[in-house]
């Protein structure tokens, strides 16, 4: 099916429509030229015939005499395609060729009056047959010096002319069809070759969208480089925007967290030295902790952004291993057995910082609460949606062998800033931040009891392919 | 034990230093990355607390350059934003633990003690050596379940020797690690402290926990039996 939304279809359709028109016009003009050439040739031939008749004519007693048998054999045969007559001043036949013996008299009716010295060439119907007629008016001077007018008239049937035109037309169309088909075939090849860079660009953009590459290639034809370089600039701009955003967040965190830390430290010192009444101290500590929680939560959930169209897909495996390697140092005393089962197809389409927040918070909790063993599993792939569209999916499951959480605690922890265990700072915020980042990517978080005995956290993401 | 505190925020740095001094730890401090790099490479440091957002040279760069130069003292990183990208980068650069600002002093001290225990290869904070029990978290010592009264300096000397089990520690090393940089140093004082410690830990002279190796220094020889 040819679709109007496809450039290839449009060009193919245009070629298919234009080619017959061009072939038709070409055939008409060539046939016309051939026909004109044939007519000119015919006229020239008949003129020569007339001259030959005049050359053989002789005036005797004011009457032209011509030999009975002419040098042109066609004029001597009955039923010939060609015949000739000589008319006197009264348009009476003063001589006729042998080939004209069986022709009716109405041959004269087709003639027109012409002046002396003038010739006429026309096509007319004589005895229901298409015929060329050539007339030439001359004056013959008699011995007495009197100018006697005569007309030499040559007739020739158009059958031969028509046959030649017909043959030419047949050959012409045969060749035009062959050339037309060859042109269509060549056009398709040219279209394929000419549109190949566009196909490459489409594949390249898809590769960027799927995260297999960061930039479009720079080897496109000059007509496309303006587009590709603009897209690349856009990608760079978006990347630098993200970097600037991250740096601004880091600066903001540094600017806010240090004063909060100083206040916390001062309050701690005041508490040790009994410098403030306990109720005042408790209230100040509580409010400072509240500020810290709000700031921490808001800064941590200030994520890099949901899956933008051009975001590189990040493989889960190296990021998870990098975080696990770091956490092993922190929790070196726990001697945990760590199971990692992450398939190569498990990729995250989003900001790397967001992925690190997700895995970092969940793995840190698993290391913190896990006893003996923790596990991380991830897999990805393509699934078909209800509407028939293809979706990429990612499932991450992190389990620990810790004490786990009650259903009530699980519900509370998903919500922002609520802490299950205030003695261990960060627990509540970590899961709430994870929940918020997952929501930003239209994903789902679910908590359950792990096969290892503790908490199992599952994250599910889907993206349009 | 000598702690290097690297923090560009003056007030916060002073507060951390005061809290650590209060726990009997000796302090070196740096306000930027370059100064921290220099101190870490040239002074006897037992543990470092490094803020990641430092002027001149970032905390991660400081730690990387320390590790490249073979400096292996444990390092605790402080991070304001608390993002995992920063933490992982710091830890994989060579840090051993992290703490997100703001933090309670108790948490900071607990993390430092845990890191110091690791130097001595002890998993628990409560160590028992043939009747002598040392609680590294509470900084308490008891002999045959009877609490022992030790001065802060005596405790620091014992802690340093315990955290270097089987290693000979010279008087110079002890002086460097137990005194601040600008403190008047007298190695004879160390002899006095070690003498008093021996008497308090082993009044009958049966255990001989701290051995003197003539011309070399001291060595804590008892084998631990850790308990939680």
XYZ file of C-alpha atoms in Angstrom:
693
model
C 0.000 0.000 0.000
C 1.227 3.455 -0.851
C 0.797 5.847 2.041
C 0.761 9.623 1.626
C 2.747 9.861 4.873
C 5.742 8.189 3.303
C 8.190 10.207 1.234
C 9.116 7.050 -0.676
C 5.420 6.417 -1.476
C 4.902 10.010 -2.569
C 7.876 9.935 -4.903
C 6.911 6.499 -6.282
C 3.333 7.637 -6.846
C 4.504 10.819 -8.567
C 6.803 8.779 -10.812
C 4.051 6.319 -11.690
C 1.688 9.162 -12.587
C 4.158 11.343 -14.447
C 5.859 8.630 -16.452
C 2.775 7.664 -18.581
C 2.046 11.356 -19.182
C 5.608 12.006 -20.288
C 5.601 8.842 -22.447
C 2.253 9.823 -23.999
C 3.392 13.367 -24.809
C 6.665 12.039 -26.166
C 4.863 9.494 -28.368
C 2.458 12.124 -29.695
C 5.225 14.575 -30.568
C 7.442 11.911 -32.145
C 4.570 10.500 -34.183
C 3.606 14.006 -35.260
C 7.168 14.773 -36.319
C 7.363 11.489 -38.217
C 4.041 12.155 -39.904
C 5.026 15.683 -40.939
C 8.276 14.335 -42.302
C 6.411 11.671 -44.294
C 3.991 14.272 -45.721
C 6.825 16.571 -46.717
C 8.513 13.630 -48.366
C 5.254 12.722 -50.101
C 4.799 16.275 -51.378
C 8.380 16.384 -52.645
C 7.874 13.052 -54.419
C 4.617 14.191 -56.056
C 6.249 17.489 -57.119
C 8.975 15.508 -58.849
C 6.297 13.371 -60.512
C 4.583 16.531 -61.795
C 7.893 17.861 -63.117
C 8.506 14.514 -64.848
C 5.065 14.800 -66.505
C 5.768 18.371 -67.616
C 9.122 17.301 -69.010
C 7.511 14.650 -71.154
C 4.629 16.909 -72.304
C 4.560 18.465 -75.786
C 2.204 21.176 -77.087
C 0.667 20.458 -80.413
C -2.193 22.531 -81.845
C -2.759 24.195 -78.513
C -3.159 20.803 -76.869
C -0.690 19.073 -74.603
C 0.385 15.663 -75.698
C 1.974 13.185 -73.273
C 3.226 9.678 -74.006
C 0.833 6.887 -73.162
C 3.431 4.941 -71.265
C 5.221 6.938 -68.598
C 8.669 6.352 -67.120
C 7.041 6.020 -63.640
C 5.667 2.502 -63.857
C 2.979 3.147 -61.250
C 1.188 5.506 -63.679
C 1.008 2.772 -66.295
C -0.794 0.128 -64.212
C -4.517 -0.127 -63.643
C -5.602 -0.153 -59.983
C -2.344 1.522 -59.058
C -2.189 3.733 -55.952
C -0.883 6.582 -58.051
C -2.424 8.228 -61.110
C -2.197 11.582 -62.887
C -4.223 13.858 -65.107
C -3.603 17.046 -67.082
C -6.416 19.584 -67.175
C -6.891 22.386 -69.605
C -8.205 25.860 -68.927
C -11.767 24.550 -68.589
C -10.690 21.909 -66.105
C -11.356 19.261 -68.720
C -9.069 16.312 -68.755
C -6.736 16.700 -71.667
C -4.618 13.758 -70.631
C -4.880 10.952 -68.088
C -2.385 8.243 -67.145
C -3.154 4.593 -67.826
C -3.554 4.023 -64.101
C -6.373 6.614 -64.101
C -8.387 4.843 -66.777
C -10.592 3.048 -64.237
C -11.020 6.060 -61.968
C -14.277 7.874 -61.848
C -14.653 11.345 -63.234
C -15.293 12.892 -59.808
C -11.584 13.108 -59.288
C -11.839 16.637 -60.665
C -14.317 17.744 -58.012
C -11.663 17.452 -55.353
C -9.590 20.078 -57.088
C -9.400 23.743 -56.240
C -8.659 26.682 -58.465
C -5.074 27.838 -58.172
C -3.064 30.550 -59.858
C -0.455 29.872 -62.458
C 2.922 28.903 -61.051
C 1.385 27.863 -57.737
C 1.204 24.313 -56.443
C -1.220 22.775 -53.974
C -0.838 19.714 -51.825
C -3.754 18.398 -49.836
C -5.390 15.316 -48.466
C -8.897 14.526 -49.628
C -11.356 11.697 -50.093
C -11.836 10.433 -53.582
C -14.158 7.542 -54.215
C -14.237 6.934 -50.468
C -10.483 6.566 -50.369
C -8.105 8.894 -48.542
C -5.892 10.378 -51.200
C -3.054 12.883 -51.536
C -3.652 15.374 -54.315
C -0.908 17.542 -55.806
C -1.838 20.219 -58.375
C 0.502 22.441 -60.260
C -0.805 25.221 -62.522
C 1.367 26.209 -65.480
C 1.042 28.219 -68.684
C 2.330 26.816 -71.901
C 3.237 29.304 -74.607
C 2.017 28.337 -78.076
C 3.896 28.985 -81.227
C 1.694 32.025 -81.697
C 2.863 33.345 -78.367
C -0.427 32.677 -76.566
C -0.146 31.484 -72.976
C -2.236 28.362 -72.526
C -3.038 27.382 -68.879
C -2.800 23.730 -67.810
C -2.895 21.933 -64.478
C -0.843 18.843 -63.777
C -2.566 16.796 -61.054
C -1.041 13.799 -59.287
C -3.133 11.546 -57.087
C -1.782 9.020 -54.637
C -3.600 6.750 -52.242
C -2.715 7.324 -48.532
C -2.660 3.596 -47.745
C 1.123 3.397 -47.879
C 1.459 6.555 -45.811
C -0.976 5.215 -43.221
C 0.767 1.872 -43.141
C 4.111 3.557 -42.469
C 2.619 5.707 -39.712
C 0.968 2.639 -38.165
C 4.230 0.682 -38.203
C 6.110 3.615 -36.736
C 3.492 3.998 -33.991
C 3.685 0.335 -33.113
C 7.473 0.379 -32.898
C 7.447 3.661 -31.019
C 5.052 2.440 -28.298
C 6.905 -0.819 -27.971
C 10.102 1.036 -27.270
C 8.413 3.617 -25.097
C 6.868 0.884 -22.933
C 10.218 -0.843 -22.598
C 11.926 2.448 -21.750
C 9.083 3.385 -19.356
C 9.359 0.116 -17.436
C 13.135 0.465 -17.335
C 12.715 4.015 -16.058
C 10.297 2.894 -13.324
C 12.739 0.211 -12.245
C 15.610 2.683 -12.369
C 13.496 5.221 -10.496
C 12.838 2.742 -7.697
C 16.542 2.001 -7.408
C 17.357 5.720 -7.463
C 14.686 6.363 -4.815
C 16.115 3.638 -2.624
C 19.610 4.995 -3.048
C 18.548 8.612 -2.694
C 16.443 7.994 0.415
C 19.003 5.682 2.031
C 20.456 8.520 4.191
C 16.934 9.221 5.496
C 16.520 5.552 6.413
C 19.926 5.658 8.117
C 18.858 8.780 10.010
C 15.652 7.071 11.179
C 17.664 4.085 12.425
C 20.197 6.405 14.049
C 17.468 8.360 15.868
C 15.914 5.071 17.007
C 19.325 3.989 18.331
C 19.592 7.251 20.279
C 16.057 6.829 21.596
C 16.824 3.287 22.688
C 19.984 4.557 24.313
C 22.351 2.496 22.205
C 24.233 5.613 21.210
C 24.494 9.148 22.574
C 24.760 11.214 19.376
C 23.736 11.041 15.726
C 26.512 10.225 13.255
C 28.152 13.116 11.422
C 28.445 11.364 8.056
C 25.113 12.378 6.531
C 24.729 14.194 3.167
C 24.913 17.974 3.446
C 21.132 18.328 2.999
C 20.652 16.457 6.302
C 23.594 17.760 8.305
C 21.645 20.863 9.329
C 19.007 18.596 10.879
C 21.442 16.117 12.452
C 23.683 18.803 13.898
C 20.614 20.573 15.333
C 19.480 17.328 16.980
C 22.984 16.755 18.336
C 23.061 20.303 19.690
C 19.689 19.674 21.313
C 21.013 16.485 22.921
C 24.099 18.302 24.197
C 21.953 21.140 25.487
C 19.690 18.732 27.328
C 22.697 16.947 28.825
C 24.296 20.196 29.963
C 20.956 21.319 31.398
C 20.832 18.139 33.452
C 24.434 18.641 34.602
C 23.695 22.256 35.518
C 20.581 21.145 37.366
C 22.555 18.530 39.286
C 25.284 21.048 40.163
C 22.708 23.606 41.289
C 21.093 20.971 43.482
C 24.486 20.028 44.926
C 25.273 23.687 45.642
C 21.864 24.174 47.195
C 22.327 21.064 49.333
C 25.725 22.285 50.459
C 24.363 25.736 51.281
C 21.411 24.439 53.284
C 22.783 21.307 54.903
C 25.826 22.938 56.471
C 23.805 25.486 58.527
C 21.400 22.705 59.529
C 24.373 20.569 60.577
C 25.828 23.468 62.588
C 22.502 24.041 64.374
C 22.226 20.308 65.101
C 25.753 20.316 66.468
C 25.118 23.394 68.612
C 21.968 21.825 70.007
C 23.857 18.630 70.738
C 26.531 20.623 72.554
C 23.902 22.623 74.450
C 22.261 19.377 75.480
C 25.538 17.943 76.799
C 26.311 21.102 78.757
C 22.725 21.681 79.958
C 22.765 25.185 78.442
C 19.083 25.180 77.496
C 15.935 23.943 79.257
C 15.062 20.453 78.032
C 11.620 21.374 76.541
C 13.214 24.206 74.539
C 16.043 21.945 73.434
C 13.644 19.194 72.406
C 11.487 21.597 70.429
C 14.484 23.156 68.663
C 15.940 19.719 67.903
C 12.615 18.502 66.590
C 12.148 21.532 64.337
C 15.731 21.334 63.082
C 15.252 17.640 62.336
C 12.017 18.512 60.523
C 13.805 21.099 58.384
C 16.482 18.520 57.646
C 13.921 15.895 56.678
C 12.045 18.247 54.361
C 15.228 19.528 52.733
C 16.703 16.009 52.405
C 13.510 14.632 50.980
C 13.021 17.459 48.484
C 16.659 17.424 47.397
C 16.727 13.673 46.993
C 13.531 13.571 44.995
C 14.790 16.363 42.733
C 15.463 13.723 40.155
C 17.048 14.056 36.749
C 13.714 13.723 35.014
C 11.488 11.052 33.614
C 12.469 9.194 30.498
C 13.041 11.962 27.976
C 12.870 10.913 24.298
C 16.635 10.936 23.961
C 17.968 9.359 27.101
C 20.634 6.702 27.001
C 19.520 3.340 28.341
C 21.707 2.449 31.312
C 22.542 -1.212 31.910
C 21.582 -2.179 35.477
C 24.379 -4.681 36.047
C 27.450 -2.368 36.199
C 25.615 0.260 38.265
C 24.355 -2.340 40.766
C 27.836 -3.873 41.047
C 29.395 -0.444 41.556
C 26.991 0.305 44.427
C 27.371 -3.174 45.955
C 31.167 -2.822 45.806
C 30.887 0.505 47.685
C 28.420 -0.850 50.254
C 30.560 -3.921 50.940
C 33.174 -1.537 52.330
C 30.636 0.173 54.585
C 29.113 -3.068 55.847
C 32.324 -5.113 55.809
C 31.643 -6.437 59.333
C 28.335 -8.034 58.326
C 29.809 -10.714 56.036
C 26.636 -10.896 53.971
C 26.168 -13.392 51.171
C 25.143 -11.386 48.108
C 23.277 -12.929 45.203
C 23.252 -10.967 41.934
C 21.066 -12.145 39.059
C 20.834 -9.334 36.525
C 20.239 -10.100 32.870
C 21.998 -8.182 30.095
C 18.606 -6.993 28.838
C 17.907 -5.147 32.090
C 18.330 -1.471 31.203
C 16.986 1.709 32.768
C 15.803 4.443 30.381
C 16.449 7.526 32.418
C 18.948 9.559 34.350
C 21.884 7.626 35.807
C 21.652 9.658 39.004
C 18.041 8.531 39.434
C 18.991 4.883 38.909
C 21.753 5.241 41.506
C 19.266 6.761 43.957
C 16.885 3.842 43.418
C 19.478 1.084 43.731
C 21.545 2.927 46.354
C 18.646 3.468 48.751
C 17.248 -0.057 48.324
C 20.600 -1.843 48.507
C 21.668 0.273 51.487
C 18.500 -0.770 53.323
C 19.115 -4.406 52.346
C 22.708 -4.256 53.617
C 21.618 -2.416 56.769
C 18.822 -4.787 57.738
C 19.891 -7.967 55.968
C 21.205 -10.853 57.985
C 23.385 -13.427 56.285
C 22.050 -12.845 52.782
C 20.659 -10.286 50.383
C 19.770 -10.582 46.719
C 19.190 -8.396 43.708
C 17.578 -9.623 40.501
C 16.699 -7.650 37.407
C 15.416 -8.470 33.974
C 14.151 -6.476 31.002
C 12.653 -7.064 27.596
C 9.805 -6.196 25.272
C 6.160 -6.937 25.940
C 3.001 -6.279 23.934
C 0.546 -3.808 25.406
C -3.247 -4.185 25.322
C -3.453 -1.815 22.356
C -0.941 -3.896 20.424
C 1.972 -1.492 20.964
C 5.376 -2.837 21.955
C 6.633 -1.789 25.384
C 10.048 -2.167 26.938
C 9.921 -3.285 30.557
C 12.313 -3.491 33.493
C 11.757 -5.397 36.720
C 14.113 -5.024 39.686
C 13.663 -7.075 42.861
C 15.834 -6.498 45.938
C 15.406 -8.813 48.925
C 17.037 -9.068 52.315
C 17.082 -11.601 55.085
C 16.287 -9.037 57.745
C 13.304 -8.743 60.077
C 11.041 -7.427 57.306
C 8.163 -4.990 57.767
C 4.530 -5.355 58.724
C 1.892 -4.510 56.112
C 1.162 -1.296 58.015
C 4.800 -0.259 58.023
C 5.083 -1.115 54.336
C 2.206 1.243 53.511
C 3.624 3.999 55.724
C 7.107 3.751 54.262
C 5.955 4.262 50.727
C 4.640 7.655 51.788
C 6.894 10.596 52.114
C 9.104 11.162 55.097
C 7.479 8.630 57.400
C 9.957 6.616 59.360
C 9.502 3.091 60.577
C 12.551 3.279 62.782
C 13.585 6.710 63.957
C 16.692 5.226 65.558
C 18.135 4.621 62.098
C 18.071 7.878 60.211
C 17.302 7.806 56.518
C 15.195 4.663 56.384
C 11.878 6.331 55.806
C 13.198 8.970 53.455
C 15.086 6.395 51.387
C 12.001 4.360 50.528
C 9.845 7.455 50.091
C 12.416 8.907 47.686
C 12.488 5.597 45.794
C 8.704 5.656 45.601
C 8.703 9.239 44.283
C 11.377 8.599 41.639
C 9.537 5.477 40.465
C 6.327 7.491 40.172
C 8.138 10.107 38.088
C 8.950 7.336 35.615
C 5.348 6.021 35.756
C 6.640 2.857 37.396
C 5.334 0.812 40.301
C 6.823 -0.083 43.685
C 5.586 -3.012 45.698
C 6.757 -4.299 49.063
C 6.344 -7.891 50.157
C 7.868 -10.539 52.348
C 11.065 -11.861 50.819
C 11.882 -15.527 50.296
C 14.984 -14.741 52.349
C 12.657 -13.809 55.220
C 12.942 -10.024 55.229
C 11.667 -7.289 52.946
C 11.270 -7.703 49.218
C 11.046 -4.504 47.162
C 9.960 -4.788 43.525
C 10.195 -1.991 40.972
C 8.442 -2.298 37.612
C 8.954 0.159 34.732
C 7.546 0.213 31.210
C 8.491 2.464 28.303
C 7.062 2.766 24.807
C 9.422 1.108 22.353
C 44.423 8.359 67.780
C 44.881 11.236 65.386
C 41.923 12.351 63.307
C 42.162 14.653 60.304
C 39.009 16.735 59.928
C 38.585 18.229 56.443
C 35.643 20.626 56.232
C 35.446 24.038 54.557
C 32.640 25.333 56.783
C 34.639 26.780 59.706
C 31.917 26.551 62.331
C 31.051 22.961 61.479
C 34.731 21.992 61.410
C 35.251 23.515 64.863
C 32.209 21.685 66.230
C 33.417 18.341 64.874
C 36.911 18.950 66.236
C 35.563 19.866 69.672
C 33.372 16.785 69.780
C 36.294 14.554 68.806
C 38.647 16.221 71.277
C 36.024 15.647 73.899
C 36.344 11.934 73.140
C 40.088 12.089 73.717
C 41.088 12.044 70.089
C 43.958 14.107 68.745
C 43.023 16.458 65.875
C 44.501 17.827 62.673
C 42.265 20.018 60.536
C 42.150 21.306 56.975
C 39.821 23.831 55.384
C 40.345 22.901 51.740
C 41.341 19.996 49.511
C 44.948 21.033 48.912
C 45.666 21.481 52.613
C 44.015 18.127 53.334
C 46.115 16.425 50.689
C 49.314 17.853 52.154
C 48.471 16.899 55.756
C 47.353 13.412 54.774
C 50.562 12.790 52.856
C 52.946 14.278 55.438
C 51.494 13.771 58.913
C 50.787 10.601 60.915
C 47.012 10.321 60.613
C 44.949 7.387 61.905
C 41.607 8.329 60.402
C 40.243 11.130 58.233
C 36.827 12.764 58.015
C 36.508 14.383 54.593
C 33.708 16.589 53.298
C 33.119 15.909 49.584
C 32.389 19.502 48.591
C 35.747 21.161 49.230
C 37.331 24.230 47.648
C 40.495 23.892 45.512
C 40.388 20.078 45.373
C 37.283 17.938 45.784
C 37.020 15.380 48.570
C 37.004 12.527 46.036
C 40.185 13.864 44.408
C 41.895 14.175 47.795
C 41.059 10.560 48.706
C 42.078 9.280 45.263
C 45.452 11.019 45.536
C 46.005 9.712 49.058
C 45.319 6.166 47.919
C 47.487 6.591 44.830
C 50.310 7.704 47.123
C 49.832 4.599 49.291
C 48.172 6.331 52.224
C 45.802 3.778 53.715
C 44.255 5.282 56.856
C 40.472 4.796 56.989
C 38.398 7.666 55.672
C 34.867 8.725 56.422
C 33.218 10.976 53.862
C 30.678 13.659 54.694
C 28.170 14.547 51.998
C 25.629 17.353 52.041
C 23.268 16.230 49.300
C 23.500 12.572 50.205
C 23.161 11.426 46.638
C 24.287 7.927 45.909
C 26.335 8.999 42.949
C 28.500 11.059 45.323
C 28.642 8.350 47.994
C 29.556 5.579 45.571
C 32.135 7.765 43.881
C 33.684 8.562 47.258
C 33.618 5.005 48.517
C 35.042 3.584 45.308
C 37.749 6.257 45.330
C 38.991 4.764 48.598
C 36.748 5.990 51.411
C 35.505 3.438 53.906
C 32.218 4.873 55.113
C 29.905 7.830 54.557
C 27.771 10.114 56.642
C 25.098 12.475 55.340
C 24.869 15.982 56.760
C 23.464 16.908 59.195
C 24.509 14.163 61.566
C 24.440 13.540 65.274
C 27.832 13.645 66.945
C 27.079 10.272 68.481
C 26.643 8.795 65.008
C 29.887 10.360 63.807
C 31.752 8.966 66.814
C 30.196 5.542 66.358
C 31.309 5.468 62.712
C 34.830 6.589 63.667
C 35.081 3.953 66.369
C 33.881 1.295 63.923
C 36.538 2.324 61.432
C 39.225 2.385 64.105
C 38.218 -1.119 65.205
C 38.722 -2.295 61.676
C 42.349 -1.104 61.826
C 42.909 -3.564 64.631
C 40.879 -6.252 62.898
C 38.222 -6.291 65.611
C 34.621 -6.835 64.611
C 33.202 -5.937 68.015
C 33.544 -2.776 70.071
C 33.885 -4.807 73.264
C 37.238 -6.568 73.482
C 38.338 -9.016 76.155
C 41.943 -9.999 76.813
C 42.466 -12.487 79.653
C 40.375 -10.587 82.211
C 40.968 -7.147 80.749
C 37.850 -5.820 78.971
C 37.951 -2.702 76.823
C 34.747 -1.140 75.518
C 35.843 0.997 72.554
C 32.424 2.638 72.184
C 31.936 3.579 75.828
C 35.680 4.096 76.260
C 35.600 2.029 79.458
C 38.104 -0.499 80.747
C 37.559 -3.132 83.399
C 39.837 -5.736 84.927
C 38.169 -8.899 86.181
C 34.792 -7.118 85.794
C 35.909 -4.244 88.017
C 35.796 -0.821 86.306
C 39.171 0.783 85.969
C 39.769 4.503 86.399
C 41.947 5.709 83.512
C 42.805 9.236 82.466
C 41.898 10.225 78.900
C 45.530 10.031 77.860
C 46.046 6.629 79.530
C 42.972 5.322 77.715
C 44.161 6.743 74.387
C 47.563 5.072 74.843
C 45.906 1.722 75.633
C 43.447 2.074 72.727
C 46.223 2.866 70.266
C 48.254 -0.185 71.386
C 45.173 -2.447 71.326
C 44.326 -1.301 67.782
C 47.848 -2.257 66.678
C 47.887 -5.811 68.067
C 51.197 -7.620 67.720
C 52.839 -4.502 66.260
C 55.699 -2.658 67.902
C 54.763 0.986 68.447
C 57.629 3.412 69.035
C 57.426 6.217 71.578
C 57.697 8.714 68.712
C 54.715 7.124 66.952
C 52.712 7.166 70.149
C 53.580 10.815 70.697
C 52.660 11.754 67.125
C 49.354 9.937 67.207
C 48.246 10.966 70.665
C 49.242 14.638 70.687
C 48.001 17.482 68.518
C 50.535 18.922 66.070
C 51.136 22.090 68.085
C 51.394 20.301 71.441
C 54.655 20.260 73.427
C 55.992 16.751 73.130
C 58.052 14.867 75.676
C 58.699 11.186 75.084
C 59.461 10.658 78.780
C 55.811 11.372 79.517
C 54.882 8.326 77.407
C 57.053 6.119 79.599
C 55.251 7.436 82.646
C 51.814 6.766 81.121
C 52.748 3.265 79.983
C 54.166 2.546 83.477
C 50.918 3.670 85.125
C 48.826 1.685 82.635
C 50.755 -1.501 83.372
C 50.162 -1.085 87.075
C 46.440 -0.470 86.629
C 45.881 -3.272 84.127
C 48.096 -5.857 85.747
C 48.626 -4.976 89.366
C 50.082 -8.417 90.140
C 52.437 -8.401 87.196
C 51.130 -11.751 85.886
C 49.712 -10.806 82.458
C 52.320 -8.333 81.246
C 49.930 -6.937 78.562
C 52.293 -4.223 77.315
C 55.779 -5.393 76.502
C 58.717 -3.021 76.206
C 61.102 -3.769 73.377
C 64.292 -1.981 74.219
C 65.156 0.728 71.701
C 62.037 -0.051 69.632
C 58.934 0.724 71.658
C 55.903 -1.088 73.080
C 53.731 -3.979 71.960
C 50.319 -5.153 73.189
C 50.648 -8.920 73.248
C 47.383 -10.288 74.632
C 45.022 -12.121 72.298
C 41.463 -10.865 72.098
C 38.267 -12.781 72.720
C 35.635 -10.438 71.330
C 32.176 -10.186 72.751
C 29.315 -8.029 71.523
